[in-house]
PDB file of C-alpha atoms and ligand atoms in Angstrom:
ATOM      1  CA  MET O 139      -5.027  24.986 -10.362  1.00  0.00           C
ATOM      2  CA  SER O 140      -3.482  28.083 -12.862  1.00  0.00           C
ATOM      3  CA  GLU O 141      -2.650  27.053 -16.421  1.00  0.00           C
ATOM      4  CA  HIS O 142       1.025  26.412 -15.453  1.00  0.00           C
ATOM      5  CA  THR O 143       0.624  23.700 -13.427  1.00  0.00           C
ATOM      6  CA  ILE O 144       1.492  20.481 -14.552  1.00  0.00           C
ATOM      7  CA  VAL O 145      -0.320  17.344 -13.184  1.00  0.00           C
ATOM      8  CA  THR O 146       1.418  14.339 -13.826  1.00  0.00           C
ATOM      9  CA  VAL O 147      -0.259  10.945 -13.678  1.00  0.00           C
ATOM     10  CA  LEU O 148       1.291   8.725 -10.729  1.00  0.00           C
ATOM     11  CA  GLY O 149       3.241   6.095 -11.560  1.00  0.00           C
ATOM     12  CA  PRO O 150       5.788   3.569 -10.120  1.00  0.00           C
ATOM     13  CA  GLN O 151       8.760   4.299  -8.303  1.00  0.00           C
ATOM     14  CA  ARG O 152      12.265   4.205 -10.997  1.00  0.00           C
ATOM     15  CA  ALA O 153      15.189   2.206  -9.866  1.00  0.00           C
ATOM     16  CA  GLY O 154      17.335   2.674  -7.073  1.00  0.00           C
ATOM     17  CA  ILE O 155      14.604   3.021  -4.100  1.00  0.00           C
ATOM     18  CA  PRO O 156      15.523   1.518  -0.922  1.00  0.00           C
ATOM     19  CA  LEU O 157      13.976  -2.100  -1.687  1.00  0.00           C
ATOM     20  CA  PRO O 158      12.137  -4.646   1.046  1.00  0.00           C
ATOM     21  CA  THR O 159      14.830  -7.276   2.314  1.00  0.00           C
ATOM     22  CA  PRO O 160      12.659 -10.692   2.846  1.00  0.00           C
ATOM     23  CA  THR O 161      12.343 -12.239   6.155  1.00  0.00           C
ATOM     24  CA  VAL O 162      11.744 -15.545   6.592  1.00  0.00           C
ATOM     25  CA  LEU O 163       7.967 -14.382   8.085  1.00  0.00           C
ATOM     26  CA  SER O 164       7.884 -11.962   4.774  1.00  0.00           C
ATOM     27  CA  ARG O 165       9.515 -14.034   2.058  1.00  0.00           C
ATOM     28  CA  PRO O 166       5.949 -15.927   1.151  1.00  0.00           C
ATOM     29  CA  PHE O 167       4.482 -11.908   0.709  1.00  0.00           C
ATOM     30  CA  TRP O 168       7.359 -11.087  -1.894  1.00  0.00           C
ATOM     31  CA  GLU O 169       7.290 -14.485  -3.839  1.00  0.00           C
ATOM     32  CA  GLY O 170       3.723 -14.089  -4.086  1.00  0.00           C
ATOM     33  CA  CYS O 171       4.556 -10.263  -5.468  1.00  0.00           C
ATOM     34  CA  ALA O 172       6.977 -11.785  -7.996  1.00  0.00           C
ATOM     35  CA  GLU O 173       4.358 -14.289  -9.141  1.00  0.00           C
ATOM     36  CA  GLY O 174       1.772 -11.651  -9.496  1.00  0.00           C
ATOM     37  CA  GLU O 175      -0.361 -12.490  -6.330  1.00  0.00           C
ATOM     38  CA  LEU O 176      -1.233 -10.541  -3.366  1.00  0.00           C
ATOM     39  CA  ARG O 177      -0.491 -12.823  -0.479  1.00  0.00           C
ATOM     40  CA  TYR O 178      -1.923 -12.379   3.433  1.00  0.00           C
ATOM     41  CA  GLN O 179      -2.589 -14.524   6.028  1.00  0.00           C
ATOM     42  CA  ARG O 180      -5.492 -15.902   8.004  1.00  0.00           C
ATOM     43  CA  CYS O 181      -5.939 -17.448  11.375  1.00  0.00           C
ATOM     44  CA  THR O 182      -7.218 -20.877  10.859  1.00  0.00           C
ATOM     45  CA  ALA O 183      -8.926 -20.829  14.642  1.00  0.00           C
ATOM     46  CA  CYS O 184     -10.578 -17.226  14.294  1.00  0.00           C
ATOM     47  CA  GLY O 185     -10.890 -16.334  10.735  1.00  0.00           C
ATOM     48  CA  ARG O 186      -9.255 -12.861  11.440  1.00  0.00           C
ATOM     49  CA  ALA O 187      -6.824 -11.915   8.207  1.00  0.00           C
ATOM     50  CA  GLU O 188      -3.491 -11.137   9.248  1.00  0.00           C
ATOM     51  CA  PHE O 189      -0.967  -8.168   7.261  1.00  0.00           C
ATOM     52  CA  ASP O 190       1.242  -7.961   7.788  1.00  0.00           C
ATOM     53  CA  PRO O 191       2.977 -10.894   8.186  1.00  0.00           C
ATOM     54  CA  ASN O 192       3.337 -11.808  11.888  1.00  0.00           C
ATOM     55  CA  MET O 193       3.806 -15.079  13.826  1.00  0.00           C
ATOM     56  CA  LEU O 194       0.565 -15.203  15.900  1.00  0.00           C
ATOM     57  CA  CYS O 195      -3.228 -13.871  15.024  1.00  0.00           C
ATOM     58  CA  ARG O 196      -2.912 -10.537  16.350  1.00  0.00           C
ATOM     59  CA  GLY O 197      -6.607 -11.449  17.844  1.00  0.00           C
ATOM     60  CA  CYS O 198      -6.391 -14.686  19.195  1.00  0.00           C
ATOM     61  CA  GLY O 199      -2.935 -15.232  19.530  1.00  0.00           C
ATOM     62  CA  SER O 200      -2.846 -18.798  17.692  1.00  0.00           C
ATOM     63  CA  ASP O 201      -0.043 -19.712  15.473  1.00  0.00           C
ATOM     64  CA  ASP O 202      -1.763 -21.184  13.490  1.00  0.00           C
ATOM     65  CA  LEU O 203      -1.947 -18.751  10.377  1.00  0.00           C
ATOM     66  CA  GLU O 204      -1.894 -19.624   6.473  1.00  0.00           C
ATOM     67  CA  TRP O 205      -1.319 -17.913   3.388  1.00  0.00           C
ATOM     68  CA  GLN O 206      -4.102 -17.067   1.505  1.00  0.00           C
ATOM     69  CA  VAL O 207      -4.501 -15.123  -1.868  1.00  0.00           C
ATOM     70  CA  SER O 208      -5.968 -11.637  -1.931  1.00  0.00           C
ATOM     71  CA  ALA O 209      -8.413 -10.856  -5.145  1.00  0.00           C
ATOM     72  CA  GLY O 210      -6.286  -7.339  -4.921  1.00  0.00           C
ATOM     73  CA  ARG O 211      -9.646  -5.256  -4.777  1.00  0.00           C
ATOM     74  CA  GLY O 212     -10.173  -2.954  -1.953  1.00  0.00           C
ATOM     75  CA  THR O 213     -10.758   1.075  -1.115  1.00  0.00           C
ATOM     76  CA  VAL O 214      -8.188   3.773  -0.117  1.00  0.00           C
ATOM     77  CA  TYR O 215      -8.542   3.830   3.870  1.00  0.00           C
ATOM     78  CA  SER O 216      -6.505   7.117   3.938  1.00  0.00           C
ATOM     79  CA  TYR O 217      -3.684   8.608   2.060  1.00  0.00           C
ATOM     80  CA  THR O 218      -0.944  11.174   2.269  1.00  0.00           C
ATOM     81  CA  GLU O 219       0.824  13.196  -0.681  1.00  0.00           C
ATOM     82  CA  VAL O 220       4.609  13.044  -0.299  1.00  0.00           C
ATOM     83  CA  THR O 221       6.189  16.178  -1.989  1.00  0.00           C
ATOM     84  CA  ARG O 222       9.343  15.644  -0.141  1.00  0.00           C
ATOM     85  CA  PRO O 223      10.945  12.171   0.070  1.00  0.00           C
ATOM     86  CA  GLN O 224      12.936  10.472   2.502  1.00  0.00           C
ATOM     87  CA  THR O 225      16.280  10.438  -0.065  1.00  0.00           C
ATOM     88  CA  PRO O 226      15.819  11.573  -3.430  1.00  0.00           C
ATOM     89  CA  ALA O 227      15.634   8.409  -5.198  1.00  0.00           C
ATOM     90  CA  PHE O 228      12.018   8.783  -5.269  1.00  0.00           C
ATOM     91  CA  THR O 229      10.174  10.206  -7.834  1.00  0.00           C
ATOM     92  CA  SER O 230       8.062  12.717  -6.250  1.00  0.00           C
ATOM     93  CA  PRO O 231       5.078  13.457  -5.986  1.00  0.00           C
ATOM     94  CA  TYR O 232       3.834  10.386  -4.803  1.00  0.00           C
ATOM     95  CA  VAL O 233       1.066   9.436  -2.780  1.00  0.00           C
ATOM     96  CA  VAL O 234       0.952   6.751   0.417  1.00  0.00           C
ATOM     97  CA  VAL O 235      -2.419   4.883   0.480  1.00  0.00           C
ATOM     98  CA  ILE O 236      -3.435   2.228   3.184  1.00  0.00           C
ATOM     99  CA  VAL O 237      -5.457   0.274   1.256  1.00  0.00           C
ATOM    100  CA  GLU O 238      -8.572  -1.522   3.168  1.00  0.00           C
ATOM    101  CA  LEU O 239      -8.682  -4.927   1.324  1.00  0.00           C
ATOM    102  CA  ASP O 240     -12.071  -7.097   0.291  1.00  0.00           C
ATOM    103  CA  GLU O 241     -10.689  -9.945   2.248  1.00  0.00           C
ATOM    104  CA  GLY O 242     -10.415  -7.331   5.603  1.00  0.00           C
ATOM    105  CA  TYR O 243      -6.813  -6.251   6.482  1.00  0.00           C
ATOM    106  CA  HIS O 244      -5.264  -2.918   5.774  1.00  0.00           C
ATOM    107  CA  MET O 245      -1.758  -2.370   3.708  1.00  0.00           C
ATOM    108  CA  VAL O 246       0.734   0.751   3.120  1.00  0.00           C
ATOM    109  CA  SER O 247       1.230   1.333  -0.452  1.00  0.00           C
ATOM    110  CA  ASN O 248       1.623   3.728  -2.945  1.00  0.00           C
ATOM    111  CA  ILE O 249      -1.381   4.733  -5.830  1.00  0.00           C
ATOM    112  CA  VAL O 250      -0.379   4.902  -9.228  1.00  0.00           C
ATOM    113  CA  GLY O 251      -2.574   5.205 -12.379  1.00  0.00           C
ATOM    114  CA  CYS O 252      -4.381   8.775 -11.344  1.00  0.00           C
ATOM    115  CA  THR O 253      -3.397  11.940  -9.855  1.00  0.00           C
ATOM    116  CA  THR O 254      -2.673  12.963  -6.594  1.00  0.00           C
ATOM    117  CA  ALA O 255      -6.080  15.464  -6.986  1.00  0.00           C
ATOM    118  CA  ASP O 256      -7.972  12.173  -8.100  1.00  0.00           C
ATOM    119  CA  VAL O 257      -7.231  10.353  -4.291  1.00  0.00           C
ATOM    120  CA  ARG O 258     -10.437  10.244  -2.594  1.00  0.00           C
ATOM    121  CA  ILE O 259     -11.146   8.139   0.471  1.00  0.00           C
ATOM    122  CA  GLY O 260     -13.532   5.175  -0.185  1.00  0.00           C
ATOM    123  CA  MET O 261     -12.252   5.102  -4.298  1.00  0.00           C
ATOM    124  CA  PRO O 262     -11.865   1.652  -5.225  1.00  0.00           C
ATOM    125  CA  VAL O 263      -8.730   0.404  -6.134  1.00  0.00           C
ATOM    126  CA  ALA O 264      -6.652  -3.080  -7.352  1.00  0.00           C
ATOM    127  CA  VAL O 265      -3.721  -3.944  -6.982  1.00  0.00           C
ATOM    128  CA  GLU O 266      -1.116  -3.644  -9.599  1.00  0.00           C
ATOM    129  CA  PHE O 267       2.455  -5.327  -9.594  1.00  0.00           C
ATOM    130  CA  HIS O 268       5.480  -3.450 -10.669  1.00  0.00           C
ATOM    131  CA  GLU O 269       9.359  -4.661 -11.475  1.00  0.00           C
ATOM    132  CA  ILE O 270      11.466  -2.123  -9.650  1.00  0.00           C
ATOM    133  CA  ASP O 271      14.552  -3.266  -9.772  1.00  0.00           C
ATOM    134  CA  GLY O 272      16.912  -6.575  -9.560  1.00  0.00           C
ATOM    135  CA  GLY O 273      13.582  -8.674  -9.818  1.00  0.00           C
ATOM    136  CA  VAL O 274      11.965  -7.049  -6.894  1.00  0.00           C
ATOM    137  CA  VAL O 275       7.924  -6.770  -7.380  1.00  0.00           C
ATOM    138  CA  LEU O 276       6.274  -4.505  -5.339  1.00  0.00           C
ATOM    139  CA  PRO O 277       2.550  -3.930  -5.331  1.00  0.00           C
ATOM    140  CA  TYR O 278       0.847  -0.999  -5.990  1.00  0.00           C
ATOM    141  CA  PHE O 279      -2.827   0.208  -6.173  1.00  0.00           C
ATOM    142  CA  ALA O 280      -4.407   1.935  -9.532  1.00  0.00           C
ATOM    143  CA  PRO O 281      -8.235   3.157  -9.270  1.00  0.00           C
ATOM    144  CA  THR O 282     -10.613   0.844 -10.793  1.00  0.00           C
ATOM    145  CA  ALA O 283     -12.929   1.843 -13.520  1.00  0.00           C
ATOM    146  CA  GLY O 284     -14.891   4.548 -12.176  1.00  0.00           C
ATOM    147  CA  GLY O 285     -12.579   5.097  -9.083  1.00  0.00           C
ATOM    148  CA  VAL O 286     -11.986   8.896 -10.429  1.00  0.00           C
ATOM    149  CA  ASN O 287     -14.573  11.532 -10.620  1.00  0.00           C
ATOM    150  CA  PRO O 288     -14.465  13.081 -14.285  1.00  0.00           C
TER     151      PRO O 288
HETATM  152 ZN1   ZN K 484      -6.937 -15.855  15.607  1.00  0.00          ZN
END
C-alpha cells in the first residue's frame, strides 16, 4: 500500500440506492429490520432454518414455517469487494458478504465498520441496522470485538 492510498472505513449506503420492495412473503423480515430484529423462518416439522423467506421448507417441503428472531451473530462465509457498482447511486468500494448466521442459515449483506483489507473468511460479525431512505432499514454486518486483526 503506497503512502498516498486513502483507506476508508466501510459504512452504510446513502439515500438514493435501489431499495427493497417487500412482498407478502418478505414483509415480516423488513418489518423486523425496522424494529431492530433480524428475522428468519424455521421449519416446525424438521427444524431447518430458512432464508430468504420461502413458502415451503427447502429441506422437507413442509409449509409449516414460523418466524424467529436471530441473535444477529455469525461469521463471514464469503465476500467480494465491489469497486464498480451497478448504478452510480452506490458509494464504492463496498464489500458484499455472505454471512453464516449462528442459527444455521446464510444471508447476503454488506460489511461496515472496517476497511476492505480487514475482511476475512471466518471473521466474526454482528448485525447492525441502518435507516437508508424513507424509513427503509437495511441490515449490515460489522466485525465484532477481536474480529479484525491488528
Ligand atoms: Zn422442514
